[in-house]
Amino acid sequence: MENKRPLSPHIQIYRWHISSLVSISHRITGIINIIAITLICFLACVLMLGEESFKIIEIFFNSFFGKFIILGITWSFSFQILSEIRHLVMDLGYGFELKTTKITGLVVIVGSVILTILFYLIGKNFF
């Protein structure tokens, strides 16, 4: 007997959609945010050790790598917030049309980049 059941799609034949990208990125940024929050709490505890630890942390965050980490965490939080708002609207029963999911997916991606740039410019003017 011949098996004529369709094979499940795999990476070579499956076409990526914006919703797939946003969904996977949402999960990845969730993990990154948990690690970032843990790091922020750890750094807050280290700051209580005195002025020397503050200077070490300040030197790290003023380096290129430290600024890259801050921008990455800012983007991750921005993406997660916008994606959560998208999911909240979908939980209310709206936005399941194909065109709407594409638009909201693009809004999440572009909006997170815009928010990151905005937070960078605001932070640059204050500090």
Coordinates of C-alpha atoms in Angstrom, one line a residue:
M1 CA 0.0 0.0 0.0
E2 CA 1.4 3.4 -1.0
N3 CA 1.4 6.1 1.6
K4 CA -0.1 9.2 -0.1
R5 CA -0.4 11.4 3.0
P6 CA 1.2 14.8 2.6
L7 CA 4.6 15.4 4.3
S8 CA 4.7 18.1 6.9
P9 CA 6.5 21.2 5.6
H10 CA 10.1 21.5 6.4
I11 CA 12.6 24.3 6.0
Q12 CA 13.4 23.7 2.4
I13 CA 9.9 24.0 1.1
Y14 CA 8.2 26.1 3.8
R15 CA 7.8 29.8 2.9
W16 CA 8.4 32.1 5.8
H17 CA 5.7 34.6 6.6
I18 CA 5.9 37.8 8.7
S19 CA 3.7 36.2 11.4
S20 CA 6.2 33.3 11.7
L21 CA 9.1 35.6 12.1
V22 CA 7.3 37.8 14.7
S23 CA 6.2 34.7 16.6
I24 CA 9.6 33.1 16.8
S25 CA 11.2 36.5 17.6
H26 CA 8.7 37.0 20.3
R27 CA 9.8 33.8 22.0
I28 CA 13.5 34.6 21.6
T29 CA 13.1 38.1 22.9
G30 CA 11.2 36.7 25.9
I31 CA 14.2 34.6 26.8
I32 CA 16.6 37.5 26.2
N33 CA 14.4 39.7 28.5
I34 CA 14.5 37.2 31.3
I35 CA 18.3 37.1 31.1
A36 CA 18.4 40.9 30.9
I37 CA 16.2 41.4 33.9
T38 CA 18.4 39.0 35.9
L39 CA 21.5 40.9 34.8
I40 CA 19.9 44.2 35.7
C41 CA 19.0 42.9 39.2
F42 CA 22.6 41.5 39.6
L43 CA 24.1 44.8 38.6
A44 CA 21.8 46.7 41.0
C45 CA 23.1 44.4 43.8
V46 CA 26.7 45.0 42.8
L47 CA 26.1 48.7 42.9
M48 CA 25.4 48.4 46.6
L49 CA 29.0 47.3 47.2
G50 CA 30.3 50.8 46.8
E51 CA 31.8 53.4 44.5
E52 CA 34.5 51.1 43.0
S53 CA 31.8 48.8 41.6
F54 CA 29.9 51.7 40.2
K55 CA 33.0 52.9 38.4
I56 CA 33.6 49.4 36.9
I57 CA 30.0 49.1 35.7
E58 CA 30.2 52.7 34.3
I59 CA 33.4 51.9 32.4
F60 CA 31.7 48.7 31.0
F61 CA 28.5 50.5 29.8
N62 CA 30.5 53.3 28.3
S63 CA 32.5 50.8 26.1
F64 CA 31.3 49.9 22.6
F65 CA 30.3 46.4 23.8
G66 CA 28.3 47.9 26.7
K67 CA 26.4 50.3 24.5
F68 CA 25.7 47.4 22.1
I69 CA 24.2 45.4 24.9
I70 CA 22.1 48.3 26.1
L71 CA 20.8 48.9 22.6
G72 CA 20.1 45.2 22.1
I73 CA 18.2 45.0 25.4
T74 CA 16.2 48.1 24.5
W75 CA 15.2 46.7 21.2
S76 CA 14.3 43.4 22.8
F77 CA 12.0 45.1 25.4
S78 CA 10.5 47.3 22.7
F79 CA 9.8 44.3 20.4
Q80 CA 8.3 42.3 23.3
I81 CA 6.0 45.1 24.3
L82 CA 4.7 45.7 20.8
S83 CA 4.3 42.0 20.2
E84 CA 2.4 41.6 23.5
I85 CA 0.1 44.4 22.5
R86 CA -0.5 42.6 19.1
H87 CA -1.2 39.3 20.9
L88 CA -3.6 41.1 23.3
V89 CA -5.6 42.5 20.4
M90 CA -5.6 39.0 18.8
D91 CA -6.8 37.5 22.1
L92 CA -9.8 39.8 21.9
G93 CA -10.7 38.2 18.6
Y94 CA -9.4 40.9 16.2
G95 CA -6.7 40.9 13.5
F96 CA -6.8 37.3 12.2
E97 CA -7.2 38.3 8.6
L98 CA -4.1 37.6 6.5
K99 CA -3.6 41.2 5.5
T100 CA -4.0 42.4 9.0
T101 CA -1.5 40.0 10.4
K102 CA 1.1 41.1 7.8
I103 CA 0.5 44.8 8.7
T104 CA 0.6 44.2 12.5
G105 CA 3.7 42.1 12.1
L106 CA 5.5 44.9 10.2
V107 CA 4.3 47.4 12.7
V108 CA 5.9 45.3 15.5
I109 CA 9.2 45.0 13.7
V110 CA 9.5 48.6 12.4
G111 CA 7.9 50.0 15.6
S112 CA 10.5 48.3 17.8
V113 CA 13.4 49.7 15.7
I114 CA 11.8 53.2 15.9
L115 CA 11.3 52.9 19.7
T116 CA 14.9 51.8 20.1
I117 CA 16.1 54.8 18.2
L118 CA 13.8 57.1 20.1
F119 CA 14.9 55.7 23.5
Y120 CA 18.6 56.1 22.4
L121 CA 18.1 59.7 21.4
I122 CA 16.2 60.5 24.6
G123 CA 18.9 58.8 26.7
K124 CA 21.7 60.5 24.8
N125 CA 20.2 64.0 25.6
F126 CA 19.7 63.2 29.3
F127 CA 23.0 61.5 30.0

